GROMACS .gro file of C-alpha atoms in nm:
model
  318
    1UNK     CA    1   1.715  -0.577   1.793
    2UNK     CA    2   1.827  -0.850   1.959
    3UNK     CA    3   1.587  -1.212   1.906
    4UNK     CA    4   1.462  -1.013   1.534
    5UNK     CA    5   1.448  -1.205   1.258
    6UNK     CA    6   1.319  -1.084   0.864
    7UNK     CA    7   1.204  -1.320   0.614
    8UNK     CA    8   1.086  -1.232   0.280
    9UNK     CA    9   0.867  -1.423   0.096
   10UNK     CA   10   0.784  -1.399  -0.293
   11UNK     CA   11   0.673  -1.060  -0.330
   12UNK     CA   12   0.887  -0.794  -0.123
   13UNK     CA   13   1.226  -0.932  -0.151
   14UNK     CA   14   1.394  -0.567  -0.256
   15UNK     CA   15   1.205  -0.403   0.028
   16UNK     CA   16   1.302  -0.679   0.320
   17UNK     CA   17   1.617  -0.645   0.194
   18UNK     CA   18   1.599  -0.257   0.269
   19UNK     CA   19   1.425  -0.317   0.551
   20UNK     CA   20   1.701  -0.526   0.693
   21UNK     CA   21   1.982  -0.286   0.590
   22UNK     CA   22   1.809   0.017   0.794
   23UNK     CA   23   1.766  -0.250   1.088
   24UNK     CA   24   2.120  -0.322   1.056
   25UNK     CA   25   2.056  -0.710   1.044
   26UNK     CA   26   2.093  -1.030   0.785
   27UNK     CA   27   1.800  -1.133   0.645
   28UNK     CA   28   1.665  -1.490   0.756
   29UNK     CA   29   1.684  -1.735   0.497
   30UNK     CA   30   1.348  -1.914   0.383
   31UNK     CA   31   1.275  -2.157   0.117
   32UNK     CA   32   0.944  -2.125  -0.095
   33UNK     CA   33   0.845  -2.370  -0.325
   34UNK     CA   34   0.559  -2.405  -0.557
   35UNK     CA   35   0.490  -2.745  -0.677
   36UNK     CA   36   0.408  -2.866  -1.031
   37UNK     CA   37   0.027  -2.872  -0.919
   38UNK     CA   38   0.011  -2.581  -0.783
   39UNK     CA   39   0.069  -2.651  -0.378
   40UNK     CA   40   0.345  -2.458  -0.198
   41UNK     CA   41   0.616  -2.540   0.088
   42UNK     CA   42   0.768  -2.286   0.293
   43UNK     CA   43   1.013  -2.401   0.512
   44UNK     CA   44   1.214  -2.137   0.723
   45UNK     CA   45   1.630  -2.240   0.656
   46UNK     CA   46   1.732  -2.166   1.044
   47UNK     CA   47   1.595  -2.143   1.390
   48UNK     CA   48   1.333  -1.933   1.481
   49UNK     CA   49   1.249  -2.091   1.860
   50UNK     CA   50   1.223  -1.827   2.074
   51UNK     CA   51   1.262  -1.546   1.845
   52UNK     CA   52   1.016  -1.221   1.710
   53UNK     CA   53   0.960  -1.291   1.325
   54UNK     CA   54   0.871  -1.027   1.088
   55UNK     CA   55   0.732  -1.188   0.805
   56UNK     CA   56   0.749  -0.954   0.473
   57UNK     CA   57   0.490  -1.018   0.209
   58UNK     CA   58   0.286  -0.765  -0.035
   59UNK     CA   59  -0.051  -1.001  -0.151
   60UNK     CA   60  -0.045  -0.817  -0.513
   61UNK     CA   61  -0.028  -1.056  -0.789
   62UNK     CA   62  -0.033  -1.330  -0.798
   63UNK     CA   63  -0.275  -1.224  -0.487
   64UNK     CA   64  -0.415  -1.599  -0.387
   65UNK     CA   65  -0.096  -1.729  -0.399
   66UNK     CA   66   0.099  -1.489  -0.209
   67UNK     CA   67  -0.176  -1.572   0.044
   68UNK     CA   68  -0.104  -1.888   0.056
   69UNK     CA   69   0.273  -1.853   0.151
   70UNK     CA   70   0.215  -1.602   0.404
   71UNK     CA   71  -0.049  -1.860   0.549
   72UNK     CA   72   0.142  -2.187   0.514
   73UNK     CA   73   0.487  -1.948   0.655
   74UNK     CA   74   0.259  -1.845   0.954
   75UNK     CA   75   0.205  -2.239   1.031
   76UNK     CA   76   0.563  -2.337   0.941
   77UNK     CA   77   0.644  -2.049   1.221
   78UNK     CA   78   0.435  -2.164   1.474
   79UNK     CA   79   0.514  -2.518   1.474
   80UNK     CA   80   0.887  -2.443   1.489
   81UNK     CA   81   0.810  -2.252   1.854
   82UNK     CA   82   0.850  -1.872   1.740
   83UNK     CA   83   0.815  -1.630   2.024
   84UNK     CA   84   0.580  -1.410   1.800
   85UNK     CA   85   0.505  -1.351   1.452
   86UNK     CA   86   0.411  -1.033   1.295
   87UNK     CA   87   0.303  -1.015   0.961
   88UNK     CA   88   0.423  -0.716   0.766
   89UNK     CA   89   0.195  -0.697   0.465
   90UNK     CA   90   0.257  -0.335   0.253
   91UNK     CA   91  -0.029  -0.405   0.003
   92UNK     CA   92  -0.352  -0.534   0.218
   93UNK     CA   93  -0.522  -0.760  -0.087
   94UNK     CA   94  -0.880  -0.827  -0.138
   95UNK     CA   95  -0.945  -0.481   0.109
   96UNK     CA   96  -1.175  -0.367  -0.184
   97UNK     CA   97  -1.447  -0.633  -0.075
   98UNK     CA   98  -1.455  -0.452   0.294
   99UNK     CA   99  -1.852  -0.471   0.305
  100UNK     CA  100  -2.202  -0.619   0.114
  101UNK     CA  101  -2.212  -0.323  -0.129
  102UNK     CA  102  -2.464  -0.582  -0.308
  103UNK     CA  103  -2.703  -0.881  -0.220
  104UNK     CA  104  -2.437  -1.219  -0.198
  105UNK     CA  105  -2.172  -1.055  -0.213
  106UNK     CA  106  -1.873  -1.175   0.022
  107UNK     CA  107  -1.668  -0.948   0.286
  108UNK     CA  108  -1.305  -1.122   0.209
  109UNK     CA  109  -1.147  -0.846   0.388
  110UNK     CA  110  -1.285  -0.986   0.709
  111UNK     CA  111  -1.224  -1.356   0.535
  112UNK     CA  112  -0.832  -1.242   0.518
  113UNK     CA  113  -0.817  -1.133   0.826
  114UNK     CA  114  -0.962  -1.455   0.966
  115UNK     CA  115  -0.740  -1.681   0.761
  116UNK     CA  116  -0.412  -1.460   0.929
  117UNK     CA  117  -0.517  -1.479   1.238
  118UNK     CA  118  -0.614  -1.847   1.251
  119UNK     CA  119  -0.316  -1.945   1.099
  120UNK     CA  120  -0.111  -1.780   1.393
  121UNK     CA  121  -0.038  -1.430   1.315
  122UNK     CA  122   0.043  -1.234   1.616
  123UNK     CA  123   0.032  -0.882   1.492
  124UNK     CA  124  -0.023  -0.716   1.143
  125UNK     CA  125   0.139  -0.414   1.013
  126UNK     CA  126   0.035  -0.273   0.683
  127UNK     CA  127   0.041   0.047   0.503
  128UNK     CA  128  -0.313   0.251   0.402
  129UNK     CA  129  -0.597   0.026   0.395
  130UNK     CA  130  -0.879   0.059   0.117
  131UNK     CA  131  -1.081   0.122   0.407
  132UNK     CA  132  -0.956   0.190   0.756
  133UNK     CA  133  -1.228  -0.007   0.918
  134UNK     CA  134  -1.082  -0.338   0.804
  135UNK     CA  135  -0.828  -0.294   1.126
  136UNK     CA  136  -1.193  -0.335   1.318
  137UNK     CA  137  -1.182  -0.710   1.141
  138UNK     CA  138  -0.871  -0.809   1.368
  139UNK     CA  139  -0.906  -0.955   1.695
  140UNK     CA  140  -0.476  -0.875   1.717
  141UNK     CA  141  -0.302  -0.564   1.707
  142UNK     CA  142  -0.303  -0.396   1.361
  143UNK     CA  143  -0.092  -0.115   1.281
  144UNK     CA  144  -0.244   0.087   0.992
  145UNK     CA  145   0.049   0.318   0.857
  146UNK     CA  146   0.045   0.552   0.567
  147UNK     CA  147   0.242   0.697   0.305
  148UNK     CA  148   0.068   1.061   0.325
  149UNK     CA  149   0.359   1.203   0.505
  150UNK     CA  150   0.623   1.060   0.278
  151UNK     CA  151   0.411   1.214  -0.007
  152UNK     CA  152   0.348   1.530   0.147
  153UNK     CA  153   0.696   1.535   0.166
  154UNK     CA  154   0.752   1.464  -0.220
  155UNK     CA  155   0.537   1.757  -0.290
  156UNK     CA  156   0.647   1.996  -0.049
  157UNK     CA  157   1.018   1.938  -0.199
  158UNK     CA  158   0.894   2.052  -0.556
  159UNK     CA  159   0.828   2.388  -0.400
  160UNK     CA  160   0.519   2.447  -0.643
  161UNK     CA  161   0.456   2.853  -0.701
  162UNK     CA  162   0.121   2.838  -0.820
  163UNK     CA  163  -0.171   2.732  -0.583
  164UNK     CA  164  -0.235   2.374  -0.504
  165UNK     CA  165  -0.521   2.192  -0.529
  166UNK     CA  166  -0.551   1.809  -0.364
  167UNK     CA  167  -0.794   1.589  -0.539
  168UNK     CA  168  -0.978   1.317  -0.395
  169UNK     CA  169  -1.122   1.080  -0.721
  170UNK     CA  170  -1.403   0.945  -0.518
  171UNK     CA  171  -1.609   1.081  -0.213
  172UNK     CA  172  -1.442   0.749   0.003
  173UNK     CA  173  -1.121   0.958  -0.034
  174UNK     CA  174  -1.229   1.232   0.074
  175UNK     CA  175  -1.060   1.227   0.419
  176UNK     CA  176  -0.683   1.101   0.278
  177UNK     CA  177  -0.704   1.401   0.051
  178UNK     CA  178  -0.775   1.603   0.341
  179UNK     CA  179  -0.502   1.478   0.520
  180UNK     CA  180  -0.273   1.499   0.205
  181UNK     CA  181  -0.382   1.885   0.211
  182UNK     CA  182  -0.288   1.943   0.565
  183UNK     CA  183   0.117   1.852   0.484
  184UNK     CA  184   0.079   2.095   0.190
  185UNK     CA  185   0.068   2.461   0.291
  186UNK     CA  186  -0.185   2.660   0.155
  187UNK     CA  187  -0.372   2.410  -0.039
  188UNK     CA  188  -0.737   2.335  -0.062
  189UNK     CA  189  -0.914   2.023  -0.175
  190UNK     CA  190  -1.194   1.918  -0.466
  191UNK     CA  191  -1.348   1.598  -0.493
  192UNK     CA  192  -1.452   1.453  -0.794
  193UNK     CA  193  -1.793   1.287  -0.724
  194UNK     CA  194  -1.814   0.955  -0.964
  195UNK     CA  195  -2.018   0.669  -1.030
  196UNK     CA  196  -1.868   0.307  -1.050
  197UNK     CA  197  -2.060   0.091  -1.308
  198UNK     CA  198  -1.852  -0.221  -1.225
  199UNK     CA  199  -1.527  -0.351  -1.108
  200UNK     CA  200  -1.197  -0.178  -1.242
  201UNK     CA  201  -1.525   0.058  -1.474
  202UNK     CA  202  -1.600   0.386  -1.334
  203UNK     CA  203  -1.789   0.682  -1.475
  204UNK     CA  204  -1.623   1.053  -1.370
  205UNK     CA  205  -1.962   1.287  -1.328
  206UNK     CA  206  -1.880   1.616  -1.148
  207UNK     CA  207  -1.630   1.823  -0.953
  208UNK     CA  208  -1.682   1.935  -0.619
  209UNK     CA  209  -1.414   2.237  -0.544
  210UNK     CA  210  -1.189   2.443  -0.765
  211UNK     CA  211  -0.949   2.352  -0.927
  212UNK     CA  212  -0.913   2.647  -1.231
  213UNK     CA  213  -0.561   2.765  -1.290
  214UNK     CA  214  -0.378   2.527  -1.032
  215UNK     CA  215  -0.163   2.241  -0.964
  216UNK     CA  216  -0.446   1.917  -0.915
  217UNK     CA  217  -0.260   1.684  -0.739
  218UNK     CA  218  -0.496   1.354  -0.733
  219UNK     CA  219  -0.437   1.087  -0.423
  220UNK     CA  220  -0.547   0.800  -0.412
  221UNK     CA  221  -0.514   0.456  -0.215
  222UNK     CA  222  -0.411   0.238  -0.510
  223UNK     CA  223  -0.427   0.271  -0.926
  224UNK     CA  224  -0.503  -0.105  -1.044
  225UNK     CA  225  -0.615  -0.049  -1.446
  226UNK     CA  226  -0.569   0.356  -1.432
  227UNK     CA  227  -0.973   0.396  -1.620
  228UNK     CA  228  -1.145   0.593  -1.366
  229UNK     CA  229  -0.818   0.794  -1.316
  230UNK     CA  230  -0.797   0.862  -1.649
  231UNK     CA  231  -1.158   1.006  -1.689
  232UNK     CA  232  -1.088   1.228  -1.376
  233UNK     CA  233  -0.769   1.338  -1.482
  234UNK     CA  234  -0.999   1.481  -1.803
  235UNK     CA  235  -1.243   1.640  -1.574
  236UNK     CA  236  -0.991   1.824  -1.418
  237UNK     CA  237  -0.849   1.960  -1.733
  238UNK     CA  238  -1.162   2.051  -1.817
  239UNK     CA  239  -1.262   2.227  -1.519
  240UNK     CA  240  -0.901   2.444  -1.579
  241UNK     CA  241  -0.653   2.217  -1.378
  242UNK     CA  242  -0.334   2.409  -1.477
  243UNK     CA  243  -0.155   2.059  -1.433
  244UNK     CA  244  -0.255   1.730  -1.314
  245UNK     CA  245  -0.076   1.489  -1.099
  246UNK     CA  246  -0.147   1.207  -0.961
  247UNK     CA  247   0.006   0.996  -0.614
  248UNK     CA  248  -0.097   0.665  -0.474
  249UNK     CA  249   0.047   0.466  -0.203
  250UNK     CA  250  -0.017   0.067  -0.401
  251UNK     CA  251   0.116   0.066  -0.762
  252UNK     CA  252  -0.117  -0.215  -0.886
  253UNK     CA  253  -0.108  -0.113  -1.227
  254UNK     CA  254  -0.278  -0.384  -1.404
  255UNK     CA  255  -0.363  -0.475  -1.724
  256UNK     CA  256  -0.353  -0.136  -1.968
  257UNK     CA  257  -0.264   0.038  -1.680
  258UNK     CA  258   0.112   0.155  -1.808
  259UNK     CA  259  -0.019   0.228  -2.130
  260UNK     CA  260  -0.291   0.494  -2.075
  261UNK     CA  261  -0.043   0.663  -1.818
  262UNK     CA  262   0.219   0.665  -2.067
  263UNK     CA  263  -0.028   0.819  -2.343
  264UNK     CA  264  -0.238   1.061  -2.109
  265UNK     CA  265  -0.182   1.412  -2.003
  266UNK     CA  266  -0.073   1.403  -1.640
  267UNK     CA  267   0.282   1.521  -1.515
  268UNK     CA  268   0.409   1.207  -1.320
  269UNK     CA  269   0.234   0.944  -1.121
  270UNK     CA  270   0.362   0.880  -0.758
  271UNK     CA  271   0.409   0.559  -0.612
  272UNK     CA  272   0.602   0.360  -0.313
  273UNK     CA  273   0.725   0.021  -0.402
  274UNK     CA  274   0.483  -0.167  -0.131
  275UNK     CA  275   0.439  -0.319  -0.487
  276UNK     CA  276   0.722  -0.413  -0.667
  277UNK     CA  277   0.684  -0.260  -1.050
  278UNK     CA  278   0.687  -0.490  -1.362
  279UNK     CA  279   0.991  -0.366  -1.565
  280UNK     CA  280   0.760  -0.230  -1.810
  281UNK     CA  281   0.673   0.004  -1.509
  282UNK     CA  282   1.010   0.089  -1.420
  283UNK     CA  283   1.103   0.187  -1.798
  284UNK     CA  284   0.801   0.444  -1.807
  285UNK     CA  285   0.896   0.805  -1.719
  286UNK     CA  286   0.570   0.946  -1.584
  287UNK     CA  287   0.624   0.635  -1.309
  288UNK     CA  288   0.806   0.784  -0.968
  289UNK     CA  289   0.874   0.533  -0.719
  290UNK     CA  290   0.945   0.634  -0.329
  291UNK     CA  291   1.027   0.370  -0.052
  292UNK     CA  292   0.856   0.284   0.231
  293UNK     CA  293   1.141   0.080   0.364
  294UNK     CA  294   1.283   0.341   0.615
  295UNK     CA  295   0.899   0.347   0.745
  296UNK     CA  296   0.822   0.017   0.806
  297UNK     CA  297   1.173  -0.054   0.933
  298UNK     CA  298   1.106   0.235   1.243
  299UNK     CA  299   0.746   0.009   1.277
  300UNK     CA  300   0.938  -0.276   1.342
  301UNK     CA  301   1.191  -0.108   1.561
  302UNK     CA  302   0.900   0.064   1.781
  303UNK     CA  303   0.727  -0.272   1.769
  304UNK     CA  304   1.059  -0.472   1.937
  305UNK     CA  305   1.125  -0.175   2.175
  306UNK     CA  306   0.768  -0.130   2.260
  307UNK     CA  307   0.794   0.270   2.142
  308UNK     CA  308   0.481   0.459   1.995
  309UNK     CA  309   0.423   0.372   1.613
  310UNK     CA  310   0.226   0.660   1.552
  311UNK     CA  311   0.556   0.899   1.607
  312UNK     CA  312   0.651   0.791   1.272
  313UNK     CA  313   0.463   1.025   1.057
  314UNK     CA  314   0.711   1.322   1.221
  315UNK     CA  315   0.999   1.183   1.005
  316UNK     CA  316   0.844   1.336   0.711
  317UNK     CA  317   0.787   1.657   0.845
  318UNK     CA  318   1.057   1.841   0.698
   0.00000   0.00000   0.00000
């Protein structure tokens, strides 16, 4: 890994930090400061001329501002003569505005990509997109990984005895559940078919598949308030879900989020920390938490060595 350097911005410092230790390197050192006002200064603490810089950053929350560094880090980069800079961004923000679902509405997915690539990013690496067509936004390499395999693994190492059942909560879904399904032997998929009424509202109508007498496990890309889970989770029960639970790669978990996990009826819900957890998320039982560190450090390994990415997903095969 020779030339490699990892910085961490605001948002990911646990996982560079794990990152680094599976690479077997120190961690660059980077200074980020947010003015009284509001304006931030990055400013990298040693060389980076002629070296390849991995630049970890999740944009959760604060999302606009963990933008920003990642943007003004990417200039700061450049202008100090990096070889290349790839940005290695778990949690993909504003992907949910990936196309005009309405008159005036904005694409910022295709905005975000702009801004990363204008600013000087050479590559991107993230993990599960809200839509998988936002790599079709980048004009520079863009590795789309997922957490399926890791939990397909998870699952697999619970060694369920009754039948299985993957649920997708939406028909967009439809395809990770399928994939979900496929690391799980013997189980089938349902689809819960539901209408959104508005952002972080939607309204659980029907079930498409069976899910009476099994184990419903829901996936999903991300859980940001937990409402339209919850009314699923209900369906399911209703329809004869034996028990319910629930896996998503981005722990967003906004708002009352905690809360109606904590106080509703599913086993356990599944996350990787591509979003670091609030404490009160940490301290709540039904939360699981599984790394994608080992992952994205074999990305960044393939990446320098100029190996396949895509043999990654073999790792959790066992």
């Amino acid at each position: 890994m020779e030339n490699t350097i990892v910085f961490a911005l605001s948002t990911n410092v646990d996982l560079a930090k794990e990152i680094c230790t599976h690479l077997n390197i120190d961690m660059g050192k980077i200074s980020v400061r947010h003015f009284a006002d509001g304006e931030i200064l990055v400013e990298p603490e040693e060389t980076v001329r002629g070296k390849n810089v991995y630049l970890i950053q999740s944009t959760s929350n604060p999302v606009s501002d963990s933008y920003m560094e990642v943007l003004i880090a990417l200039d700061a980069f450049k202008r100090a003569s990096a070889d290349s800079v790839t940005v290695v961004m778990p949690y993909y923000g504003y992907a949910r505005q990936d196309r005009k679902a309405r008159a005036r509405q904005p694409i910022t997915a295709k905005l975000m990509a702009d801004l990363l690539q204008t600013a000087g990013a050479d590559r991107v690496v993230t993990i599960d997109l809200h839509a998988s067509q936002i790599q079709g936004f980048f004009d520079i390499p863009i590795d789309d990984l997922t957490a399926v395999a890791m939990i397909g693994q998870y699952y697999r190492k619970k060694q369920f005895t009754d039948e299985i059942v993957v649920v997708s909560p939406d028909h967009g879904g439809a395809t990770r559940a399928r994939r979900l399904s496929d690391t799980i032997p013997n189980s089938t998929i349902a689809i819960i078919d539901k209408r959104r009424v508005k952002p972080n509202v939607a309204e659980a109508m029907n079930l498409i598949g069976d899910v009476d007498g099994k184990i419903a496990i829901v996936i999903d890309d991300m859980v940001d308030t937990a409402g339209s889970l919850m009314g699923g989770i209900d369906l399911l029960y209703e329809r004869g879900a034996k028990e319910v639970y629930c896996a998503c790669t981005h722990g967003i978990l906004s708002g009352p989020a905690i809360e109606r996990i904590a106080n509703s009826t599913i086993k356990e819900l599944l996350v990787t920390n591509t979003i670091p957890l609030s404490e009160m998320a940490k301290q709540e039982p039904k939360i699981k938490v599984i790394s994608v560190g080992y992952m994205l450090s074999k990305a960044i390994e393939a990446i320098q060595l100029h190996t396949p990415v895509s043999v990654l997903f073999d790792l959790f095969s066992d």
